[in-house]
């Protein structure tokens, strides 16, 4: 990796934006950590999200804590924050059987943007100009678990550290706004290593199947996302994707600026263990 770093970065920050390493004999989290560290980037933690990640070793975390049969749609990692990873690195420690599902889909943000702009130009303009507000709706039990306290003031202080805002609800729950300000749902990649073009950059795809009314996203003016446009975008993502059918030892590196990823559902109780590292 160190000897080929310039070539690897050319692939990651140009086109196609993703690399699959297969057959290199990586077998556990410790070996994966050494691979990640060879890239020479800073490791990022994970904050303000819905996933239940656990730290394992060095830059390595568990993936998302979801059951095998649960699907998680296309998204750019931590796109709801001002500070998000440049690279996302996945490692397959335990591969699902070939016929059981559980692949990881990847899709280029440029392909999504180019197609959805033709079908719903006003939608893409709103994503770029109005921007998105991301939020979670947490029950009383959930926010107490997440913030490890029963005290609202302490929870608010902890939330502020990660740029979150808590709006308390009458039922004891909370509307947890994930970042201050708004996040553009369409980004223009900077000239230089990233190229110079507009890409789809958001987490709208992860709304399905958990949030069928898309209530966890809204435009900065409080207006709702148009359901028809969102459904069209989800369809485009599935049509444009490439699926990584995991084999044990596989490592996939993604440019998080330009490539989205998705967890496909697997059969119930399917063995599958994917680890992740997020780099800046």
Coordinates of C-alpha atoms in Angstrom, one line a residue:
X1 CA 0.0 0.0 0.0
X2 CA 2.7 2.5 0.9
X3 CA 4.7 1.7 -2.3
X4 CA 1.6 2.1 -4.5
X5 CA -0.1 4.9 -2.5
X6 CA 0.0 7.4 -5.4
X7 CA -1.7 5.0 -7.8
X8 CA -4.2 3.9 -5.2
X9 CA -5.1 7.6 -4.4
X10 CA -5.5 8.2 -8.1
X11 CA -8.1 5.4 -8.3
X12 CA -9.9 6.5 -5.1
X13 CA -10.0 10.3 -5.7
X14 CA -10.5 10.0 -9.4
X15 CA -12.6 7.4 -11.1
X16 CA -14.0 4.9 -10.0
X17 CA -13.6 5.9 -6.4
X18 CA -13.5 2.4 -5.0
X19 CA -11.0 -0.4 -4.7
X20 CA -11.5 -4.1 -3.8
X21 CA -8.5 -5.9 -2.2
X22 CA -9.1 -9.7 -2.5
X23 CA -6.8 -12.6 -1.7
X24 CA -4.3 -10.8 0.5
X25 CA -4.7 -13.1 3.5
X26 CA -6.1 -10.6 6.0
X27 CA -8.0 -12.6 8.6
X28 CA -8.7 -10.5 11.7
X29 CA -9.3 -7.1 13.1
X30 CA -5.6 -6.6 14.2
X31 CA -4.4 -7.4 10.7
X32 CA -7.0 -5.1 9.2
X33 CA -5.9 -2.3 11.5
X34 CA -2.4 -2.6 10.1
X35 CA -3.7 -2.4 6.6
X36 CA -5.7 0.7 7.4
X37 CA -2.8 2.4 9.1
X38 CA -0.6 1.8 6.1
X39 CA -2.7 4.3 4.2
X40 CA -1.4 7.0 6.5
X41 CA -4.7 8.8 7.1
X42 CA -6.1 10.0 10.5
X43 CA -8.7 7.7 12.0
X44 CA -12.1 9.2 12.9
X45 CA -14.5 8.0 15.6
X46 CA -18.2 7.6 15.0
X47 CA -20.7 10.0 16.5
X48 CA -24.3 11.4 16.2
X49 CA -25.6 8.4 14.2
X50 CA -28.2 5.7 14.6
X51 CA -25.7 2.8 14.2
X52 CA -24.5 1.0 17.3
X53 CA -20.8 0.8 16.5
X54 CA -18.3 -0.6 19.0
X55 CA -14.6 0.2 19.0
X56 CA -12.4 -2.9 18.5
X57 CA -8.8 -2.0 18.0
X58 CA -6.9 1.0 16.7
X59 CA -8.9 2.5 13.8
X60 CA -11.3 -0.5 13.6
X61 CA -15.0 -0.5 14.6
X62 CA -17.9 -2.9 14.2
X63 CA -20.1 -2.1 11.2
X64 CA -23.6 -1.0 12.2
X65 CA -25.0 -3.5 14.7
X66 CA -28.0 -4.4 12.5
X67 CA -29.4 -7.9 12.2
X68 CA -28.5 -9.8 9.1
X69 CA -32.0 -9.5 7.6
X70 CA -32.1 -5.7 8.0
X71 CA -31.4 -3.6 5.0
X72 CA -29.6 -0.2 5.3
X73 CA -30.0 2.0 2.2
X74 CA -27.5 4.0 0.2
X75 CA -25.7 6.9 2.1
X76 CA -22.4 8.8 2.3
X77 CA -21.0 8.0 5.7
X78 CA -21.7 10.7 8.3
X79 CA -23.0 13.1 5.6
X80 CA -25.1 14.8 8.2
X81 CA -22.0 16.3 9.8
X82 CA -19.7 19.1 8.8
X83 CA -16.8 16.8 9.4
X84 CA -17.1 13.4 7.7
X85 CA -14.6 10.8 6.5
X86 CA -12.7 11.1 3.3
X87 CA -12.3 7.3 3.1
X88 CA -14.4 4.4 4.4
X89 CA -12.7 1.1 4.6
X90 CA -14.6 -2.2 5.0
X91 CA -13.2 -5.6 6.0
X92 CA -15.0 -8.9 5.7
X93 CA -14.0 -11.1 8.7
X94 CA -16.9 -13.6 8.2
X95 CA -18.5 -13.9 4.8
X96 CA -22.2 -14.8 4.3
X97 CA -22.8 -17.9 2.2
X98 CA -23.1 -17.0 -1.6
X99 CA -26.8 -17.6 -1.8
X100 CA -27.8 -15.9 1.5
X101 CA -27.6 -12.3 0.5
X102 CA -25.7 -9.7 2.7
X103 CA -23.8 -8.0 -0.1
X104 CA -22.7 -4.4 0.1
X105 CA -23.8 -2.2 -2.7
X106 CA -21.8 0.8 -3.9
X107 CA -22.9 3.5 -6.3
X108 CA -21.3 6.7 -7.7
X109 CA -22.9 9.9 -6.6
X110 CA -22.3 11.4 -10.0
X111 CA -24.4 8.8 -11.7
X112 CA -27.3 9.4 -9.3
X113 CA -27.1 13.2 -9.6
X114 CA -27.0 13.1 -13.4
X115 CA -30.1 10.9 -13.7
X116 CA -32.3 12.5 -11.0
X117 CA -31.5 16.0 -12.2
X118 CA -33.1 15.1 -15.6
X119 CA -36.2 13.7 -14.0
X120 CA -36.6 16.2 -11.0
X121 CA -34.5 19.3 -11.6
X122 CA -36.3 21.3 -8.9
X123 CA -35.6 18.6 -6.4
X124 CA -31.8 18.7 -7.0
X125 CA -31.9 22.5 -6.9
X126 CA -33.5 22.4 -3.5
X127 CA -31.1 19.8 -2.2
X128 CA -28.2 22.0 -3.3
X129 CA -29.6 25.4 -2.4
X130 CA -31.9 24.8 0.6
X131 CA -29.9 22.0 2.0
X132 CA -31.1 19.2 4.4
X133 CA -31.7 19.0 8.1
X134 CA -31.1 15.5 9.5
X135 CA -32.7 14.4 12.8
X136 CA -33.5 11.4 14.9
X137 CA -36.7 10.9 17.0
X138 CA -35.6 9.1 20.1
X139 CA -37.9 7.7 22.8
X140 CA -37.1 8.5 26.5
X141 CA -35.5 5.1 26.9
X142 CA -33.4 5.6 23.8
X143 CA -31.9 9.1 24.7
X144 CA -31.1 7.9 28.2
X145 CA -29.2 4.9 26.8
X146 CA -27.4 6.9 24.1
X147 CA -26.4 9.8 26.4
X148 CA -25.8 7.5 29.4
X149 CA -27.8 9.8 31.7
X150 CA -31.3 10.4 33.0
X151 CA -30.6 14.2 33.3
X152 CA -31.8 16.4 30.4
X153 CA -29.2 19.1 31.0
X154 CA -26.4 16.6 31.0
X155 CA -27.7 15.0 27.8
X156 CA -27.9 18.5 26.2
X157 CA -24.3 19.2 27.2
X158 CA -23.1 15.9 25.7
X159 CA -25.1 16.5 22.5
X160 CA -23.6 20.0 22.1
X161 CA -20.1 18.4 22.0
X162 CA -21.1 16.6 18.7
X163 CA -23.0 19.6 17.3
X164 CA -26.4 18.1 18.1
X165 CA -29.4 20.0 19.3
X166 CA -32.1 18.3 21.5
X167 CA -35.7 19.4 21.3
X168 CA -37.8 17.8 24.0
X169 CA -41.1 16.2 23.2
X170 CA -44.2 16.0 25.4
X171 CA -44.0 12.2 25.6
X172 CA -40.6 12.3 27.2
X173 CA -38.7 11.6 24.0
X174 CA -36.6 14.0 22.0
X175 CA -36.1 15.3 18.5
X176 CA -32.3 15.1 18.0
X177 CA -31.1 17.4 15.3
X178 CA -27.8 15.9 14.1
X179 CA -25.8 18.9 13.2
X180 CA -26.0 22.7 13.5
X181 CA -27.0 24.4 10.3
X182 CA -27.9 22.5 7.1
X183 CA -26.1 20.1 4.9
X184 CA -26.2 20.3 1.1
X185 CA -27.7 17.2 -0.4
X186 CA -25.8 17.9 -3.7
X187 CA -22.1 18.8 -3.5
X188 CA -19.7 20.0 -6.1
X189 CA -16.4 18.2 -5.6
X190 CA -13.4 20.4 -5.4
X191 CA -11.0 20.7 -8.3
X192 CA -7.9 18.7 -8.0
X193 CA -7.8 15.2 -6.7
X194 CA -11.6 14.9 -6.4
X195 CA -12.3 16.2 -9.9
X196 CA -14.7 19.0 -10.6
X197 CA -18.3 17.9 -10.8
X198 CA -21.6 17.7 -8.8
X199 CA -22.5 14.5 -7.0
X200 CA -25.4 13.2 -4.9
X201 CA -24.1 13.5 -1.3
X202 CA -26.6 12.7 1.5
X203 CA -28.2 9.9 3.5
X204 CA -31.7 10.0 2.0
X205 CA -31.4 6.5 0.8
X206 CA -31.0 5.2 4.3
X207 CA -34.6 6.3 5.0
X208 CA -35.9 3.0 3.6
X209 CA -37.3 0.7 5.0
X210 CA -37.2 2.2 8.5
X211 CA -38.7 5.6 7.8
X212 CA -41.2 5.2 4.9
X213 CA -42.5 8.8 5.2
X214 CA -39.0 10.3 5.0
X215 CA -39.7 12.1 8.3
X216 CA -36.0 12.0 9.3
X217 CA -35.1 14.5 6.6
X218 CA -36.5 17.9 5.8
X219 CA -35.4 20.9 3.8
X220 CA -33.9 23.8 5.8
X221 CA -37.1 25.8 5.4
X222 CA -39.1 23.0 7.1
X223 CA -40.7 21.7 3.9
X224 CA -40.9 18.0 3.3
X225 CA -39.0 16.1 0.6
X226 CA -41.2 15.2 -2.4
X227 CA -42.0 11.5 -2.1
X228 CA -42.1 10.9 -5.9
X229 CA -38.6 12.3 -6.3
X230 CA -37.2 10.4 -3.4
X231 CA -38.7 7.1 -4.7
X232 CA -37.2 7.8 -8.1
X233 CA -33.8 8.5 -6.5
X234 CA -34.0 5.2 -4.6
X235 CA -34.8 3.3 -7.8
X236 CA -31.9 5.0 -9.6
X237 CA -29.5 4.0 -6.8
X238 CA -30.5 0.4 -7.1
X239 CA -30.2 0.4 -10.9
X240 CA -26.7 2.0 -10.9
X241 CA -25.2 0.0 -8.1
X242 CA -22.4 -2.6 -8.1
X243 CA -22.8 -5.3 -5.5
X244 CA -19.8 -6.6 -3.6
X245 CA -20.4 -10.2 -2.9
X246 CA -18.2 -10.7 0.2
X247 CA -15.5 -13.3 0.5
X248 CA -13.6 -13.7 3.8
X249 CA -10.6 -11.4 3.9
X250 CA -12.0 -8.9 1.4
X251 CA -11.2 -5.2 2.0
X252 CA -13.1 -2.4 0.1
X253 CA -11.9 1.2 0.2
X254 CA -14.4 3.9 -0.8
X255 CA -14.1 7.6 -1.5
X256 CA -16.8 8.8 0.8
X257 CA -17.1 12.1 -1.2
X258 CA -18.2 10.4 -4.4
X259 CA -19.4 6.9 -3.6
X260 CA -22.4 5.8 -1.5
X261 CA -22.8 2.4 0.1
X262 CA -25.6 0.1 1.2
X263 CA -26.1 -3.0 3.3
X264 CA -28.2 -5.6 1.5
X265 CA -30.5 -7.8 3.6
X266 CA -29.5 -11.4 4.2
X267 CA -31.5 -14.4 5.3
X268 CA -32.2 -14.5 9.0
X269 CA -29.4 -15.6 11.2
X270 CA -26.9 -15.5 8.3
X271 CA -23.3 -15.4 9.6
X272 CA -21.8 -12.1 8.4
X273 CA -19.2 -9.9 10.1
X274 CA -18.0 -6.7 8.4
X275 CA -15.7 -4.3 10.2
X276 CA -15.1 -0.7 9.3
X277 CA -12.6 2.1 9.6
X278 CA -13.3 5.8 8.8
X279 CA -10.4 8.0 7.7
X280 CA -9.8 11.7 7.2

